């Protein structure tokens, strides 16, 4: 079968347009680059020559390949030359009327069979297509930056796009070494539709002073394995660009979660657009630089000293409890592993021994270190043995009644001045604290699973937590080689409050038949560098666990947009809980 579109015109040769022109030429196609005027055309050609020269330096191209590639690209400022192309890709600034004018002119110039594609990331492809007499041959083709390394292309169909035109553009993308995913015409398409709502909530979280920019970014990198934190990513994308995309999303959805956080408008008005202007959420060495300049901070320097911790008690016998015991024992702390019976405690210690043995087998731990860690752990079936410890970490079932009963019991047993911590991921820490007569000593210490491997700990202070208790836990995290982030006591803390609305949005996207499970997962992995797609992650976490967290978030914030997607509720009701039940968004029993 003959490859589609032997000649391609690219209208607009900024960073994205120039990248597309090079990618198309690398596939052996002729490229007609078109800019607004002779000066812009000259600068665009220089940009392409510089980019390909860097590719030779980095050994992505040979000198011979570069010469052949440049011979396939011509750059000028005559839009009429688009008539020679089989496919025209528009990459001009995100202004609807400008795009509509160009498409109207392209419609007049180009033969009827020419396919016209817009590279818009936020505007309505349908409204752009309506400027032509051939809406069936108009669609969106959304590449990601940098084009040479990003594999994803969203192929965006309107209600009038001919299926063959979309199929041809998808095949064209594959011939460039890209992976196309099919999307319908709504603001943000798949990737930006899911990404920007999450970025917006992160900006609002920072604006409310709930957590620092560094802690928000570290939480999402370390807690979710994301390549960048949301605020650093907003600076990279451009605060103005993000606001434009969110405005377009809100115009259609009227979901308040899509309404741009006020801080985005304030930064734009001040000219603080992110890396490109040298300052946004962070300050950079120079405009265009990626190097963050440290700023004087009011926090941290005047913090009170923490309490001394020599021994630790961990309540629970499950995976999380055993993992936390391992963390403290490997750091040299005397640890009491307290379970509801001696048998359960001994069984948990046996699991700990197996985990340490695996670390030895993988060369991560010496036999001496393994033996030393095990010797520091005492398994006990009675909480009375925790009477003299300096810190107790509760890691029992995620049930508020169970936790309150345990904290009430610990209050009577544990010595005055000891810190009492809960590992809850979704329940109010204050409810655990008020079960005791010493709420000032109670704090949240949310480890992530598996605790020995995951670096992040969310340190959650209530309105009653003493300042030296917060200091104690922050200092302790550093000693056990964890990265603590501070936040207040509200549903979801940092990570779950940002992660689960994004997962819920993905379920809604599927529920509305906008895109498939595979296309959504592929789009987020290739378009954002996420380690897992949203449906892969939901199946791993468990749909029942995810639904509970969604419901807690909705109950706390009362935002209609946070209500759990009905499809998620239906799957849980049907017993489709993800990997643990064999079926969730995918059928794992057959795999």
XYZ file of C-alpha atoms in Angstrom:
591
model
C 0.000 0.000 0.000
C 1.356 3.433 -0.994
C 2.271 5.666 1.907
C -0.237 8.504 2.377
C 0.679 12.132 1.735
C 3.974 12.137 -0.217
C 4.095 15.960 -0.011
C 3.266 17.800 3.205
C 2.984 21.544 3.817
C 3.581 22.922 7.315
C 2.102 26.387 7.908
C 3.822 28.047 10.860
C 7.400 27.031 11.651
C 7.814 27.867 15.319
C 9.284 25.235 17.635
C 6.470 22.766 16.997
C 6.090 23.427 13.266
C 9.836 23.186 12.647
C 9.959 19.918 14.614
C 7.126 18.475 12.519
C 8.821 19.585 9.277
C 12.017 17.747 10.256
C 10.127 14.610 11.349
C 8.202 14.518 8.058
C 11.372 15.026 5.983
C 13.070 12.211 7.908
C 10.356 9.900 6.580
C 11.482 10.757 3.021
C 8.571 13.054 2.183
C 8.854 16.443 0.539
C 8.085 19.301 2.949
C 6.870 22.778 2.047
C 7.392 25.108 5.002
C 5.341 28.311 4.973
C 5.825 31.339 7.215
C 4.079 34.723 7.440
C 6.818 36.775 5.741
C 10.368 36.622 4.304
C 12.073 37.493 7.623
C 10.091 34.853 9.511
C 10.864 32.320 6.760
C 14.596 33.022 7.002
C 14.512 32.614 10.799
C 12.516 29.390 10.464
C 15.012 27.898 8.023
C 17.873 28.850 10.350
C 15.962 27.176 13.228
C 15.616 23.952 11.208
C 19.293 24.032 10.203
C 20.369 24.559 13.828
C 18.098 21.790 15.122
C 19.380 19.272 12.580
C 22.994 20.311 13.273
C 22.413 19.581 16.992
C 20.923 16.213 16.007
C 24.172 15.388 14.177
C 26.221 16.448 17.233
C 24.099 14.188 19.439
C 24.375 11.355 16.908
C 20.645 11.222 16.201
C 21.480 11.929 12.542
C 24.548 11.437 10.367
C 25.877 14.376 8.346
C 24.746 12.613 5.158
C 21.236 12.082 6.524
C 21.053 15.765 7.491
C 22.059 16.872 3.978
C 19.434 14.609 2.408
C 16.802 15.754 4.917
C 17.425 19.476 4.334
C 17.197 18.904 0.574
C 13.584 17.756 1.080
C 12.565 20.930 2.940
C 11.819 24.223 1.255
C 10.809 27.278 3.281
C 9.022 30.362 1.986
C 6.204 32.784 2.751
C 3.785 32.080 -0.118
C 0.696 30.301 1.233
C -0.181 29.455 -2.392
C 2.498 26.767 -2.372
C 0.263 24.701 -0.103
C -1.614 23.750 -3.289
C 1.249 21.352 -4.072
C 0.709 19.365 -0.856
C -1.424 16.288 -0.178
C -1.630 17.168 3.528
C -1.379 20.626 5.119
C -0.552 20.876 8.836
C -1.229 24.253 10.468
C 0.885 25.260 13.487
C 0.195 28.998 13.933
C -0.546 30.663 17.326
C -3.624 29.554 19.311
C -6.038 32.220 18.004
C -9.305 30.912 16.621
C -9.927 33.676 14.084
C -6.361 33.489 12.762
C -6.713 29.752 12.226
C -10.139 30.129 10.601
C -8.763 32.743 8.180
C -5.876 30.464 7.216
C -8.168 27.467 6.728
C -10.578 29.499 4.592
C -7.643 30.542 2.402
C -6.241 26.990 2.260
C -9.679 25.730 1.243
C -9.667 28.182 -1.667
C -6.082 27.374 -2.701
C -5.793 23.598 -2.304
C -7.303 20.872 -4.521
C -10.484 19.281 -3.119
C -8.700 16.052 -2.145
C -6.091 17.789 0.068
C -6.474 17.013 3.773
C -6.207 20.036 6.088
C -5.037 19.451 9.680
C -4.791 21.851 12.605
C -2.236 21.423 15.368
C -4.412 23.210 17.942
C -4.166 21.970 21.522
C -7.197 23.794 22.905
C -9.456 25.247 20.207
C -12.463 23.645 18.533
C -11.440 21.716 15.422
C -15.098 21.794 14.340
C -15.177 25.606 14.349
C -11.925 25.713 12.393
C -13.324 23.184 9.878
C -16.490 25.279 9.513
C -14.397 27.982 7.815
C -13.981 25.607 4.838
C -16.243 23.952 2.290
C -14.611 20.567 3.018
C -15.158 19.846 6.742
C -15.043 16.113 5.972
C -11.342 16.522 5.081
C -10.422 18.641 8.113
C -9.159 17.196 11.393
C -6.741 17.811 14.238
C -3.251 16.320 14.382
C -1.713 17.087 17.774
C 2.012 16.364 18.034
C 3.846 16.715 21.350
C 6.977 18.712 22.082
C 9.821 17.915 21.435
C 8.596 16.251 18.257
C 11.782 14.256 17.672
C 11.438 12.334 20.962
C 7.707 12.343 21.770
C 5.993 9.314 20.221
C 2.374 10.360 20.682
C 0.097 11.962 18.079
C -3.578 12.624 18.858
C -5.685 12.318 15.680
C -8.772 14.419 16.367
C -11.976 13.788 14.423
C -14.956 16.120 14.292
C -18.491 14.823 13.726
C -17.966 15.537 9.998
C -14.431 14.153 9.489
C -14.421 11.323 6.941
C -13.218 8.036 8.500
C -10.766 7.528 5.613
C -9.138 10.917 6.213
C -8.613 10.053 9.906
C -7.294 6.597 8.987
C -4.852 8.097 6.454
C -3.529 10.623 8.989
C -3.117 7.859 11.592
C -1.135 5.815 9.063
C 0.915 8.911 8.235
C 1.764 9.298 11.941
C 2.839 5.643 12.154
C 5.121 6.130 9.154
C 6.876 8.879 11.129
C 7.566 6.400 13.927
C 4.757 7.845 16.069
C 1.892 6.143 17.876
C -1.478 7.683 16.988
C -4.491 7.632 19.302
C -8.019 8.508 18.199
C -9.764 11.409 19.937
C -12.958 13.367 19.451
C -13.217 17.136 19.243
C -13.410 18.556 22.726
C -11.034 20.997 24.468
C -7.785 19.371 25.504
C -8.523 16.126 23.635
C -7.221 13.177 25.726
C -3.897 14.285 27.208
C -4.521 17.952 27.900
C -8.110 17.213 28.918
C -6.781 15.043 31.758
C -3.500 16.838 32.412
C -4.636 20.440 32.707
C -7.428 19.803 35.215
C -4.780 18.188 37.443
C -2.335 21.066 36.908
C -5.101 23.559 37.725
C -5.889 21.838 41.017
C -2.201 21.831 41.924
C -2.033 25.592 41.258
C -5.128 26.119 43.439
C -3.587 23.963 46.188
C -0.468 26.151 46.165
C -2.527 29.356 46.033
C -4.461 28.306 49.142
C -1.113 27.863 50.968
C -2.060 24.264 51.772
C 1.449 23.111 50.849
C 4.608 24.663 49.426
C 5.403 24.494 45.715
C 8.409 22.269 46.468
C 6.332 19.861 48.557
C 3.537 19.653 45.982
C 6.023 18.892 43.209
C 8.043 16.414 45.294
C 4.858 14.641 46.417
C 3.717 13.939 42.860
C 7.172 12.935 41.633
C 7.975 10.639 44.536
C 4.450 9.456 45.362
C 3.318 8.770 41.782
C 6.566 8.392 39.851
C 5.790 11.349 37.587
C 8.687 12.843 35.617
C 7.919 16.399 36.821
C 5.895 18.017 39.544
C 2.775 19.933 38.415
C 4.026 23.449 39.184
C 7.377 22.879 37.483
C 5.437 21.485 34.512
C 3.205 24.567 34.378
C 6.352 26.690 34.187
C 7.689 24.511 31.360
C 4.431 24.590 29.363
C 3.918 28.299 29.982
C 1.446 29.686 32.508
C -0.297 31.675 29.737
C -0.678 28.561 27.564
C -2.097 26.599 30.483
C -4.609 29.338 31.219
C -5.715 29.420 27.565
C -6.285 25.650 27.522
C -8.226 25.775 30.805
C -10.400 28.654 29.579
C -11.318 26.575 26.522
C -12.069 23.542 28.699
C -14.198 25.567 31.099
C -16.126 27.231 28.269
C -17.369 23.818 27.205
C -17.620 21.889 30.499
C -18.625 24.660 32.950
C -16.928 22.459 35.541
C -15.442 24.686 38.244
C -12.412 22.387 38.405
C -11.582 23.605 34.873
C -11.982 27.294 35.728
C -8.397 28.613 35.777
C -7.100 29.097 39.324
C -6.903 32.862 39.996
C -3.146 32.630 40.559
C -2.698 31.690 36.880
C -4.341 34.944 35.795
C -2.296 36.920 38.309
C 0.984 35.429 37.053
C 0.024 36.073 33.426
C -0.943 39.690 34.194
C 2.439 40.163 35.859
C 4.294 38.670 32.880
C 5.472 35.707 34.976
C 4.887 33.025 32.353
C 7.301 30.335 33.536
C 10.639 29.317 32.086
C 10.247 31.371 28.917
C 10.009 34.618 30.905
C 12.492 33.554 33.591
C 9.919 33.393 36.366
C 6.608 31.700 37.069
C 5.920 29.478 40.066
C 9.714 29.256 40.334
C 12.459 31.748 39.464
C 14.970 30.713 36.782
C 18.539 31.757 36.050
C 17.467 33.506 32.830
C 14.527 33.497 30.397
C 14.475 30.093 28.699
C 16.699 28.516 31.349
C 15.709 25.339 33.181
C 17.943 26.116 36.186
C 15.921 27.142 39.233
C 17.329 29.925 41.405
C 16.969 29.372 45.145
C 14.842 32.001 46.855
C 14.855 33.139 50.473
C 12.108 31.349 52.356
C 10.412 32.363 55.562
C 9.663 28.769 56.507
C 11.967 26.131 57.942
C 14.717 28.286 59.465
C 12.803 29.129 62.646
C 11.453 25.632 63.252
C 11.577 24.362 66.840
C 13.624 21.269 67.643
C 11.892 17.916 67.650
C 11.675 15.376 70.461
C 14.212 12.582 70.752
C 13.189 9.211 69.300
C 15.141 6.059 70.237
C 12.453 3.390 69.994
C 9.406 2.938 67.772
C 6.218 0.913 68.026
C 4.304 -0.122 64.893
C 0.700 -1.325 65.285
C -0.496 -3.728 62.608
C 0.563 -6.898 60.847
C -0.199 -6.190 57.193
C 2.071 -5.240 54.284
C 2.240 -1.554 55.222
C 2.980 -2.211 58.896
C 5.715 -4.724 58.063
C 7.232 -2.321 55.536
C 7.338 0.509 58.090
C 8.995 -1.795 60.637
C 11.641 -2.604 58.015
C 12.282 1.109 57.374
C 12.940 1.861 61.052
C 14.890 -1.320 61.802
C 17.252 -0.793 58.850
C 17.854 2.749 60.142
C 18.963 1.334 63.512
C 15.879 1.959 65.676
C 14.594 -0.468 68.299
C 11.164 -1.492 66.927
C 8.208 -3.231 68.546
C 5.897 -4.877 65.996
C 2.565 -5.023 67.824
C -0.332 -7.056 66.430
C -3.645 -8.291 67.838
C -2.082 -11.644 68.767
C 1.395 -13.068 69.241
C 0.772 -15.407 66.296
C -0.023 -12.512 63.953
C 3.011 -10.588 65.191
C 5.353 -13.547 64.631
C 3.888 -14.100 61.162
C 4.489 -10.439 60.297
C 8.096 -10.706 61.545
C 8.566 -13.775 59.321
C 7.365 -11.684 56.351
C 9.883 -9.014 57.359
C 12.651 -11.626 57.378
C 11.672 -12.719 53.846
C 11.737 -9.113 52.624
C 15.191 -8.553 54.118
C 16.395 -11.832 52.589
C 15.218 -10.674 49.148
C 17.229 -7.478 49.623
C 20.311 -9.571 50.419
C 19.739 -11.748 47.336
C 19.506 -8.612 45.162
C 22.686 -7.167 46.633
C 20.909 -4.234 48.289
C 21.699 -5.358 51.832
C 24.553 -7.257 53.475
C 23.900 -10.338 55.591
C 25.253 -8.457 58.599
C 22.819 -5.569 58.036
C 19.949 -8.040 57.653
C 20.804 -9.759 60.933
C 21.225 -6.422 62.718
C 17.840 -5.173 61.496
C 16.034 -8.373 62.531
C 17.665 -8.291 65.954
C 16.187 -4.825 66.549
C 12.596 -6.048 66.001
C 10.484 -7.451 68.825
C 7.207 -9.096 67.824
C 4.470 -8.747 70.420
C 0.813 -9.590 70.683
C 0.076 -6.957 73.312
C 0.021 -3.167 72.999
C 1.166 -2.956 76.624
C 4.726 -3.540 75.350
C 4.591 -0.112 73.697
C 4.472 1.708 77.036
C 8.015 3.129 76.846
C 8.463 3.778 73.094
C 9.048 7.337 71.848
C 6.888 7.021 68.718
C 3.957 4.795 67.809
C 2.946 4.430 64.155
C -0.546 3.026 63.596
C -0.946 0.953 60.410
C -4.166 -0.980 60.997
C -7.290 -1.241 58.812
C -8.538 1.944 57.087
C -11.605 2.111 59.307
C -12.160 5.187 61.470
C -13.826 3.264 64.303
C -10.960 0.764 64.466
C -8.362 3.550 64.456
C -10.132 5.614 67.128
C -10.395 2.578 69.385
C -6.679 1.922 68.944
C -5.707 5.538 69.669
C -7.886 5.559 72.781
C -6.102 2.394 73.953
C -2.645 3.790 73.138
C -3.477 6.968 75.060
C -3.796 4.920 78.245
C -0.668 2.814 77.589
C 2.029 4.950 75.975
C 4.187 7.252 78.124
C 3.522 11.017 78.168
C 5.419 12.946 75.509
C 5.502 10.070 73.001
C 4.375 10.911 69.458
C 1.339 9.017 68.121
C 1.165 8.807 64.305
C -1.429 7.417 61.914
C -0.663 6.186 58.395
C -4.195 6.874 57.139
C -4.424 7.875 53.489
C -8.004 9.147 53.480
C -9.392 9.558 57.003
C -9.205 12.750 59.119
C -6.166 12.692 61.401
C -8.006 14.955 63.862
C -10.587 12.197 64.418
C -7.790 9.893 65.587
C -6.317 12.704 67.722
C -9.582 13.488 69.521
C -9.880 9.852 70.644
C -6.972 10.658 72.989
C -6.396 13.067 75.873
C -3.275 14.389 74.082
C -4.303 15.511 70.578
C -1.239 17.790 70.484
C 0.936 14.648 70.251
C -0.951 13.122 67.282
C 0.118 13.536 63.655
C -0.326 11.897 60.258
C 2.658 10.019 58.825
C 1.455 8.704 55.470
C 3.926 6.220 54.005
C 3.479 4.940 50.454
C 3.454 1.296 49.454
C 5.901 -0.475 49.407
C 7.240 1.518 52.366
C 10.880 0.324 52.118
C 11.122 1.424 48.467
C 8.930 4.546 48.290
C 10.774 7.704 49.378
C 7.755 9.880 50.115
C 6.080 10.453 53.485
C 3.237 12.978 53.814
C 3.519 14.636 57.232
C 0.015 15.753 58.185
C -0.418 18.219 61.051
C -3.866 18.893 62.490
C -5.004 22.202 63.976
C -3.991 20.807 67.380
C -0.647 19.153 66.535
C 2.226 20.651 68.557
C 4.991 22.311 66.556
C 7.696 20.115 68.085
C 5.734 16.994 67.102
C 5.813 18.092 63.452
C 9.546 18.786 63.805
C 10.066 15.345 65.357
C 8.513 13.552 62.404
C 10.280 15.707 59.795
C 13.648 15.045 61.472
C 12.864 11.347 61.773
C 11.996 11.056 58.070
C 15.410 12.458 57.190
C 17.110 9.951 59.515
C 15.318 6.983 57.885
C 16.159 8.379 54.405
C 12.611 9.394 53.445
C 11.517 12.636 51.778
C 8.862 14.335 53.930
C 6.314 16.800 52.565
C 4.159 18.893 54.900
C 0.450 19.479 54.537
C -2.693 20.094 56.558
C -5.344 17.638 57.645
C -7.829 17.560 54.794
C -9.096 14.763 52.564
C -6.527 13.232 50.236
C -3.613 15.277 51.623
C -1.447 16.225 48.606
C -1.043 13.111 46.457
C -4.500 11.562 46.578
C -6.209 14.957 46.346
C -4.464 15.543 43.008
C -4.236 11.968 41.721
C -7.761 10.648 42.182
C -9.702 13.455 40.465
C -7.435 12.833 37.440
C -8.266 9.099 37.573
C -11.962 9.937 37.941
C -11.780 12.229 34.886
C -10.286 9.351 32.891
C -13.198 7.096 33.902
C -15.649 9.802 32.822
C -13.848 10.106 29.491
C -14.286 6.360 28.950
C -17.873 6.423 30.202
C -18.740 9.064 27.594
C -17.255 6.848 24.832
C -14.795 9.608 24.019
C -11.781 7.290 23.783
C -10.855 3.690 24.580
C -9.084 2.327 27.666
C -6.003 1.537 25.578
C -5.912 4.912 23.813
C -6.284 6.846 27.082
C -3.575 4.800 28.811
C -1.261 5.090 25.793
C -1.865 8.841 25.520
C -0.938 9.545 29.145
C 2.134 7.321 29.119
C 3.519 8.631 25.822
C 2.230 12.208 26.062
C 3.160 12.869 29.706
C 5.791 10.243 30.496
C 3.606 8.714 33.214
C 4.793 5.268 34.389
C 1.249 3.876 34.117
C -1.923 4.915 32.326
C -4.926 5.834 34.522
C -6.742 2.522 33.957
C -3.629 0.464 34.610
C -3.199 2.375 37.867
C -6.850 2.035 38.882
C -6.684 -1.741 38.391
C -3.515 -1.919 40.527
C -4.829 0.319 43.339
C -8.197 -1.426 43.365
C -11.448 0.079 42.086
C -13.074 -0.248 45.519
C -10.211 1.622 47.206
C -10.314 4.259 44.460
C -14.071 4.698 44.803
C -13.759 5.182 48.576
C -11.135 7.899 48.121
C -13.252 9.613 45.423
C -16.233 9.604 47.791
C -14.156 11.032 50.659
C -12.857 13.831 48.417
C -16.361 14.651 47.180
C -17.779 14.658 50.706
C -14.998 16.990 51.925
C -14.939 19.536 49.099
C -18.547 19.203 47.786
C -17.390 19.969 44.247
C -19.776 18.402 41.693
C -16.764 17.627 39.484
C -15.323 15.397 42.230
C -18.364 13.091 42.359
C -17.312 9.534 41.543
C -17.972 8.555 37.922
C -21.015 6.244 37.751
C -19.020 3.715 35.708
C -16.593 3.322 38.618
C -19.493 2.749 41.022
C -21.069 0.179 38.678
C -17.842 -1.812 38.288
C -17.345 -1.945 42.065
C -20.961 -3.038 42.562
C -20.349 -5.825 40.015
C -17.292 -7.034 41.948
C -14.852 -5.887 39.244
C -12.191 -4.494 41.562
C -9.092 -4.673 39.361
C -6.178 -7.079 39.503
C -7.108 -8.491 42.900
C -10.480 -9.742 41.592
C -9.179 -10.696 38.137
C -11.178 -8.054 36.344
C -11.456 -4.271 36.433
C -11.097 -1.999 33.426
C -9.214 -4.902 31.842
C -9.684 -8.666 32.153
C -6.630 -9.867 34.106
C -7.826 -13.466 34.443
C -6.951 -14.158 30.802
C -3.460 -12.718 31.044
